[in-house]
Amino acid sequence: MAFSRSDFPIFQNHPELVFLDSTSTTQKPGYVIDGIGDFYSHTYANIHRGLYDIAQESETLYFESKRKFAQFIGKTDYKEIIYTYNANYAINLIAQTLRYNGFFTKWDKILISIVEHHANIVPWQILAWELGIELVFFSLNTDGGIDWQDFQEKYTQDVKMIVCTHVSNVTGAILGVEDIGKYKRSDTLFLVDASQSIPHIPVSPDVLLCDFLVCTAHKLFADTGLGIIWARKKLLEWLKPVFSGGGAILEVSQSQFTPATLPYTFEPGTPHISGAVSLLKALEYIEKNGWIKAMHSTEQELMSYALAGFGARSYIRLFGPVDPQKRVGVFSFTIDGVHAYDIADILAEKHICVRAGKHCAEPLSSFLGIEHSVRMSLCVYNSREDIDQFFAVLDDNFGPWVDKY
Ligand code: ALA
């Protein structure tokens, strides 16, 4: 089988749609949409509580989802997978859990890349304000990868944690975080935000050598409202939960509680059960079509085509690597003298969906010396025709032969 645009009902309902905003969120295959509907029609009940059949079946699907996700990242133990609301919440949860467990002391440092999404900056800034620790930003090389000299200079003995995205949500650059994993000291925790890589390239904690891996389900064809944490089991067993409550305890008295063991410890309250089912269905859909390798090669072909299109247009300033091996199909660009929102508006008039702005990565915008950019991003349901239409609108409105700006 191969991925197909016809798998996605949104394109039957909007045949004119050119959806180039999959880094914001992916469209959903019918297989996932039907899977959620089937779950609610046939199986739905709350989990961890009921002894009746559908409660047991719902519980089985919930854990099946975690098993499948573990498999997707090359792991076998579903107890190392924690579901939360989204990747941003996941990072806040990790940050606050580490604080609660006294991992940081005053004057400690967190080393963080300049490319991060706000989701992987602000939770650490909150910790910094609370605890008197310092965030130290390391820089990028001209290809959008890690500036190793800067990284090594800033990786001093007082760095207790390194946090870094695997792929930039702005430039599409693959950052080579596995080199951090190999280089880091054993006294430093390492968190990788894989939200932008997991829809595009194979991702495994065993390759990245990280302690925490965080991502989101909605960029992988599943529902919104589901964030995912993978963490080393030893770490999860050591950490006490900063948030707890129903379903996450062994016993409670008027004065105290005993936290439950894994996999319940970090998931108090009724979880996003249908979200977990949607991720199971999304991963089954990806598996049926050849797993992440097939997604990557489908996108790689489109990405090279788009890259050639950008390369052929000197009026467009593209950010990020020009080597297709060093990037994914996420392209941010500016056009001199034109506001990014105007470009996105003109594309929108032709039903071409892109994102414009700072893309929730303001420190990176400042580093690049730009106010705003336009971002187009690719997924397996796109085609060369989508890319042609995108460039045709840019050429018609902003190409060098257009004298109106
Ligand atoms: N994080 C998403 C993006 O980069 C929303 O657009």
Coordinates of C-alpha atoms and ligand atoms in Angstrom, one line a residue:
M1 CA 0.0 0.0 0.0
A2 CA 1.0 3.6 -0.3
F3 CA -0.2 6.8 1.3
S4 CA -2.9 8.5 -0.7
R5 CA -4.7 11.8 -0.6
S6 CA -7.9 9.9 -1.1
D7 CA -7.4 8.4 2.4
F8 CA -8.2 11.8 3.9
P9 CA -11.9 12.8 3.7
I10 CA -11.1 16.5 4.1
F11 CA -9.9 16.5 0.5
Q12 CA -13.1 15.0 -0.8
N13 CA -15.1 17.6 1.1
H14 CA -12.7 20.4 -0.1
P15 CA -11.3 19.3 -3.5
E16 CA -9.7 22.7 -4.0
L17 CA -7.7 22.5 -0.7
V18 CA -3.9 22.8 -0.9
F19 CA -3.0 22.0 2.6
L20 CA 0.6 23.1 3.3
D21 CA 0.3 23.6 7.0
S22 CA 0.8 20.1 8.4
T23 CA 3.4 21.3 10.9
S24 CA 0.5 23.1 12.6
T25 CA -1.5 19.9 12.6
T26 CA -2.0 17.0 10.2
Q27 CA -5.3 16.2 8.5
K28 CA -6.8 12.9 9.6
P29 CA -7.2 9.7 7.6
G30 CA -10.7 8.1 7.3
Y31 CA -9.1 5.1 9.1
V32 CA -8.6 7.3 12.2
I33 CA -11.9 9.1 12.0
D34 CA -13.8 5.9 11.6
G35 CA -11.7 4.3 14.3
I36 CA -12.7 7.0 16.8
G37 CA -16.4 6.6 15.7
D38 CA -16.3 2.8 16.1
F39 CA -14.7 3.1 19.5
Y40 CA -17.5 5.4 20.7
S41 CA -20.2 3.2 19.0
H42 CA -19.0 -0.2 20.2
T43 CA -16.5 -0.1 23.0
Y44 CA -16.5 3.2 25.0
A45 CA -16.4 3.2 28.8
N46 CA -14.1 4.7 31.4
I47 CA -10.8 2.8 32.1
H48 CA -9.0 1.6 35.2
R49 CA -12.3 1.3 37.0
G50 CA -15.0 -1.0 35.5
L51 CA -15.2 -4.7 35.7
Y52 CA -17.6 -5.0 32.9
D53 CA -16.7 -6.0 29.3
I54 CA -16.6 -2.7 27.5
A55 CA -14.5 -1.1 30.4
Q56 CA -12.0 -3.9 30.0
E57 CA -12.0 -3.5 26.2
S58 CA -11.5 0.2 26.5
E59 CA -8.6 -0.4 28.9
T60 CA -7.1 -2.9 26.5
L61 CA -7.2 -0.4 23.6
Y62 CA -5.7 2.4 25.8
F63 CA -2.7 0.2 26.6
E64 CA -2.6 -1.2 23.1
S65 CA -2.1 2.4 22.0
K66 CA 0.9 2.8 24.3
R67 CA 2.3 -0.5 23.2
K68 CA 2.0 0.6 19.5
F69 CA 3.6 4.0 20.3
A70 CA 6.5 2.3 22.1
Q71 CA 7.0 0.1 19.1
F72 CA 7.0 3.2 16.8
I73 CA 9.9 4.6 18.7
G74 CA 11.8 1.3 18.9
K75 CA 10.9 0.5 22.5
T76 CA 9.1 -2.5 24.1
D77 CA 8.0 -1.3 27.5
Y78 CA 4.6 0.5 27.4
K79 CA 5.1 1.5 31.0
E80 CA 7.7 4.0 29.9
I81 CA 5.0 5.9 27.9
I82 CA 2.9 8.6 29.7
Y83 CA 0.0 10.3 28.0
T84 CA -0.7 13.9 28.8
Y85 CA -2.7 16.7 27.1
N86 CA -0.1 17.9 24.5
A87 CA 3.6 18.2 24.1
N88 CA 3.7 21.7 25.8
Y89 CA 1.9 20.3 28.9
A90 CA 4.2 17.3 28.8
I91 CA 7.3 19.5 29.1
N92 CA 5.7 21.5 31.9
L93 CA 4.9 18.2 33.7
I94 CA 8.5 17.1 33.4
A95 CA 9.9 20.5 34.5
Q96 CA 7.6 20.6 37.5
T97 CA 8.2 17.0 38.4
L98 CA 11.9 17.6 38.4
R99 CA 11.5 20.7 40.6
Y100 CA 9.2 18.8 43.0
N101 CA 11.8 16.1 43.3
G102 CA 14.6 18.6 44.1
F103 CA 16.6 17.8 41.0
F104 CA 17.7 21.4 40.6
T105 CA 19.5 23.6 43.0
K106 CA 20.2 27.4 42.8
W107 CA 22.8 28.4 40.2
D108 CA 22.3 25.2 38.2
K109 CA 22.0 25.7 34.5
I110 CA 19.8 24.4 31.7
L111 CA 21.4 24.3 28.3
I112 CA 18.8 25.0 25.6
S113 CA 19.0 25.6 21.8
I114 CA 18.0 29.0 20.3
V115 CA 15.7 27.2 17.9
E116 CA 13.2 25.9 20.4
H117 CA 9.4 26.3 20.2
H118 CA 8.0 28.3 23.1
A119 CA 6.7 25.0 24.4
N120 CA 10.2 24.0 25.2
I121 CA 11.4 27.4 26.5
V122 CA 8.7 28.8 28.8
P123 CA 8.3 25.8 31.1
W124 CA 12.0 26.1 31.9
Q125 CA 11.8 29.8 32.3
I126 CA 9.1 29.2 34.9
L127 CA 11.6 26.9 36.7
A128 CA 14.3 29.5 36.3
W129 CA 12.2 32.2 38.0
E130 CA 11.1 29.8 40.7
L131 CA 14.5 28.3 41.6
G132 CA 17.1 30.9 40.6
I133 CA 18.6 28.6 37.9
E134 CA 19.8 29.9 34.6
L135 CA 18.8 29.1 31.0
V136 CA 21.8 29.2 28.7
F137 CA 21.0 29.3 25.0
F138 CA 23.4 27.6 22.5
S139 CA 23.6 28.7 18.9
L140 CA 23.2 27.3 15.4
N141 CA 25.6 26.8 12.6
T142 CA 24.9 28.2 9.1
D143 CA 23.0 25.0 8.2
G144 CA 20.6 25.4 11.1
G145 CA 22.3 22.5 13.0
I146 CA 24.0 22.7 16.4
D147 CA 27.0 25.1 16.7
W148 CA 29.3 22.6 18.4
Q149 CA 31.9 25.0 19.5
D150 CA 29.3 27.2 21.2
F151 CA 27.6 24.1 22.7
Q152 CA 30.8 22.8 24.2
E153 CA 31.8 26.1 25.6
K154 CA 28.5 26.5 27.3
Y155 CA 28.3 22.9 28.6
T156 CA 29.9 23.7 31.9
Q157 CA 29.9 21.6 35.0
D158 CA 26.9 23.4 36.4
V159 CA 24.7 22.3 33.5
K160 CA 22.2 19.8 35.0
M161 CA 19.9 19.5 32.0
I162 CA 20.0 19.9 28.2
V163 CA 16.8 20.4 26.3
C164 CA 16.7 20.5 22.5
T165 CA 14.3 19.9 19.7
H166 CA 15.1 17.2 17.2
V167 CA 13.9 19.2 14.2
S168 CA 13.1 22.9 14.0
N169 CA 9.4 23.8 13.5
V170 CA 10.6 26.9 11.6
T171 CA 13.5 25.9 9.4
G172 CA 12.9 22.2 9.2
A173 CA 16.6 21.6 10.1
I174 CA 17.4 18.2 11.7
L175 CA 19.6 19.2 14.6
G176 CA 21.7 16.1 15.1
V177 CA 20.7 15.7 18.7
E178 CA 22.1 12.2 18.9
D179 CA 25.5 13.9 19.1
I180 CA 24.4 15.6 22.3
G181 CA 23.3 12.2 23.6
K182 CA 26.7 10.7 22.9
Y183 CA 28.6 13.7 24.3
K184 CA 26.7 14.5 27.5
R185 CA 27.9 13.6 31.0
S186 CA 26.0 11.0 33.0
D187 CA 25.0 13.6 35.6
T188 CA 23.1 15.7 33.0
L189 CA 19.5 14.9 32.0
F190 CA 18.7 15.2 28.3
L191 CA 15.2 16.0 27.0
V192 CA 14.4 15.9 23.3
D193 CA 11.3 17.5 21.9
A194 CA 10.4 15.2 19.0
S195 CA 7.1 16.9 18.1
Q196 CA 8.5 18.1 14.8
S197 CA 10.6 15.0 13.9
I198 CA 8.3 12.2 14.7
P199 CA 5.9 12.9 11.7
H200 CA 8.9 13.0 9.3
I201 CA 11.8 10.7 10.3
P202 CA 12.5 7.6 12.4
V203 CA 12.8 8.6 16.1
S204 CA 14.1 6.4 18.8
P205 CA 15.4 7.2 22.3
D206 CA 17.9 4.4 21.9
V207 CA 19.5 6.3 19.0
L208 CA 19.1 9.8 20.5
L209 CA 20.4 8.6 23.9
C210 CA 18.0 10.9 25.7
D211 CA 16.3 10.6 29.1
F212 CA 13.0 12.1 28.1
L213 CA 11.4 12.3 24.7
V214 CA 8.3 14.4 24.2
C215 CA 5.9 14.7 21.3
T216 CA 2.3 15.3 20.3
A217 CA -0.2 13.0 18.6
H218 CA -2.1 15.5 16.4
K219 CA 0.9 16.0 14.1
L220 CA 0.9 12.3 13.5
F221 CA -2.7 11.9 12.1
A222 CA -4.2 11.4 15.6
D223 CA -6.5 13.6 17.6
T224 CA -5.6 16.9 19.4
G225 CA -5.3 16.9 23.2
L226 CA -2.8 14.0 23.5
G227 CA 0.8 14.6 24.4
I228 CA 3.3 11.8 24.8
I229 CA 6.2 11.4 27.1
W230 CA 8.7 8.6 26.9
A231 CA 11.1 8.5 29.8
R232 CA 13.7 6.0 31.2
K233 CA 11.9 3.6 33.5
K234 CA 14.5 4.1 36.2
L235 CA 13.8 7.8 36.2
L236 CA 10.1 7.3 36.2
E237 CA 10.4 4.9 39.2
W238 CA 12.5 7.4 41.0
L239 CA 10.4 10.5 40.4
K240 CA 7.5 11.2 42.8
P241 CA 4.4 12.7 41.0
V242 CA 3.9 16.4 41.5
F243 CA 0.3 16.0 40.4
S244 CA -1.8 13.1 41.6
G245 CA -5.4 12.0 42.3
G246 CA -8.0 9.5 41.1
G247 CA -6.5 6.5 39.3
A248 CA -3.0 7.4 40.2
I249 CA -2.9 6.3 43.8
L250 CA -2.7 3.0 45.7
E251 CA -4.4 4.3 48.9
V252 CA -5.5 7.6 50.4
S253 CA -6.2 8.5 54.0
Q254 CA -7.2 11.9 55.5
S255 CA -3.6 12.9 55.9
Q256 CA -1.7 11.2 53.1
F257 CA -1.6 9.1 49.9
T258 CA 0.5 6.5 48.4
P259 CA 1.2 7.0 44.7
A260 CA 0.4 4.1 42.3
T261 CA 3.2 2.4 40.4
L262 CA 3.7 2.7 36.7
P263 CA 1.9 3.0 34.3
Y264 CA -0.6 4.9 36.5
T265 CA 1.6 7.2 38.6
F266 CA 1.7 10.2 36.3
E267 CA -1.8 10.1 34.8
P268 CA -4.3 11.3 37.5
G269 CA -8.0 11.6 36.4
T270 CA -9.8 10.2 33.4
P271 CA -7.3 10.3 30.5
H272 CA -8.0 11.2 26.8
I273 CA -9.1 7.7 26.0
S274 CA -10.5 8.4 22.5
G275 CA -7.3 10.3 21.9
A276 CA -5.3 7.2 22.8
V277 CA -7.4 5.2 20.5
S278 CA -6.9 7.8 17.7
L279 CA -3.2 7.4 18.1
L280 CA -3.5 3.6 17.9
K281 CA -5.5 3.9 14.7
A282 CA -3.0 6.5 13.3
L283 CA -0.1 4.2 14.0
E284 CA -2.0 1.3 12.4
Y285 CA -2.6 3.5 9.4
I286 CA 1.1 4.4 9.1
E287 CA 2.0 0.7 9.6
K288 CA -0.3 -0.4 6.8
N289 CA 1.4 2.0 4.5
G290 CA 5.0 1.0 5.2
W291 CA 5.7 2.6 8.6
I292 CA 7.7 5.7 9.1
K293 CA 10.3 4.7 6.4
A294 CA 7.6 5.0 3.8
M295 CA 6.4 8.3 5.1
H296 CA 9.9 9.6 5.1
S297 CA 10.6 8.5 1.5
T298 CA 7.3 9.8 0.2
E299 CA 8.0 13.2 1.8
Q300 CA 11.7 13.2 0.8
E301 CA 10.6 13.1 -2.9
L302 CA 8.2 16.0 -2.4
M303 CA 10.8 17.9 -0.3
S304 CA 13.5 17.7 -3.0
Y305 CA 10.9 19.0 -5.5
A306 CA 10.0 21.9 -3.2
L307 CA 13.6 22.6 -2.4
A308 CA 14.4 22.9 -6.1
G309 CA 11.5 25.3 -6.5
F310 CA 12.8 27.5 -3.7
G311 CA 16.3 27.3 -5.1
A312 CA 15.1 28.5 -8.5
R313 CA 13.5 31.7 -7.1
S314 CA 16.0 34.3 -6.0
Y315 CA 13.3 36.7 -4.8
I316 CA 12.5 34.2 -2.0
R317 CA 14.7 34.0 1.1
L318 CA 14.5 30.5 2.4
F319 CA 15.8 29.6 5.9
G320 CA 17.3 26.2 6.9
P321 CA 19.5 23.7 5.1
V322 CA 19.6 23.3 1.4
D323 CA 20.8 19.7 1.7
P324 CA 17.7 17.5 1.7
Q325 CA 19.4 15.0 4.1
K326 CA 19.7 17.7 6.8
R327 CA 16.1 18.8 6.8
V328 CA 12.4 17.8 6.7
G329 CA 9.7 19.2 4.5
V330 CA 9.1 22.3 6.5
F331 CA 10.1 25.6 4.7
S332 CA 10.0 29.1 6.2
F333 CA 10.8 32.0 4.0
T334 CA 10.5 35.8 3.5
I335 CA 10.1 38.0 0.5
D336 CA 11.7 41.4 0.7
G337 CA 9.3 44.2 1.2
V338 CA 6.2 42.1 1.7
H339 CA 4.7 41.2 5.0
A340 CA 4.4 37.5 5.7
Y341 CA 0.7 37.9 6.6
D342 CA 0.0 39.5 3.2
I343 CA 1.7 36.5 1.5
A344 CA -0.3 34.0 3.6
D345 CA -3.5 36.0 2.8
I346 CA -2.9 35.9 -1.0
L347 CA -2.2 32.2 -0.8
A348 CA -5.4 31.7 1.3
E349 CA -7.5 33.4 -1.4
K350 CA -6.4 30.4 -3.6
H351 CA -7.2 27.9 -0.9
I352 CA -3.5 27.4 -0.2
C353 CA -3.0 26.9 3.6
V354 CA 0.3 28.0 5.2
R355 CA 1.3 29.6 8.5
A356 CA 2.7 33.1 8.9
G357 CA 4.2 34.8 11.9
K358 CA 6.9 33.8 14.4
H359 CA 5.8 30.2 14.6
C360 CA 5.9 30.2 18.4
A361 CA 9.7 30.5 18.2
E362 CA 10.5 34.2 18.9
P363 CA 14.1 33.7 20.1
L364 CA 14.8 32.0 16.8
S365 CA 13.2 34.9 14.8
S366 CA 15.4 37.4 16.7
F367 CA 18.5 35.2 16.0
L368 CA 17.6 35.1 12.3
G369 CA 17.0 38.8 12.4
I370 CA 13.5 38.6 11.0
E371 CA 10.1 39.8 12.3
H372 CA 7.9 37.2 10.6
S373 CA 8.1 34.5 8.0
V374 CA 5.8 32.3 6.0
R375 CA 5.9 28.6 6.6
M376 CA 4.8 25.9 4.2
S377 CA 5.0 22.3 5.3
L378 CA 4.5 19.0 3.6
C379 CA 2.9 15.7 4.4
V380 CA 2.2 12.4 2.6
Y381 CA -1.1 13.7 1.2
N382 CA 0.6 16.5 -0.7
S383 CA 1.6 16.3 -4.3
R384 CA 3.8 18.0 -6.8
E385 CA 0.7 19.8 -8.1
D386 CA 0.2 21.4 -4.6
I387 CA 3.8 22.7 -4.7
D388 CA 3.3 24.0 -8.3
Q389 CA 0.2 25.9 -7.3
F390 CA 1.9 27.3 -4.3
F391 CA 4.9 28.6 -6.4
A392 CA 2.5 29.8 -9.2
V393 CA 0.7 32.1 -6.7
L394 CA 4.0 33.4 -5.4
D395 CA 5.4 34.0 -8.9
D396 CA 2.2 35.7 -10.1
N397 CA 2.1 38.1 -7.1
F398 CA 5.7 38.6 -6.1
G399 CA 8.0 37.2 -8.9
P400 CA 10.6 39.7 -10.2
W401 CA 8.5 40.5 -13.2
V402 CA 5.7 41.8 -11.0
D403 CA 6.3 45.6 -10.6
K404 CA 3.6 46.3 -8.0
Y405 CA 5.8 46.0 -4.9
Ligands
ALA1 N1 3.6 23.9 17.1 C1 2.7 24.1 15.9 C2 3.4 24.9 14.8 O1 4.6 24.9 14.8 C3 1.4 24.6 16.3 O2 2.8 25.5 14.0

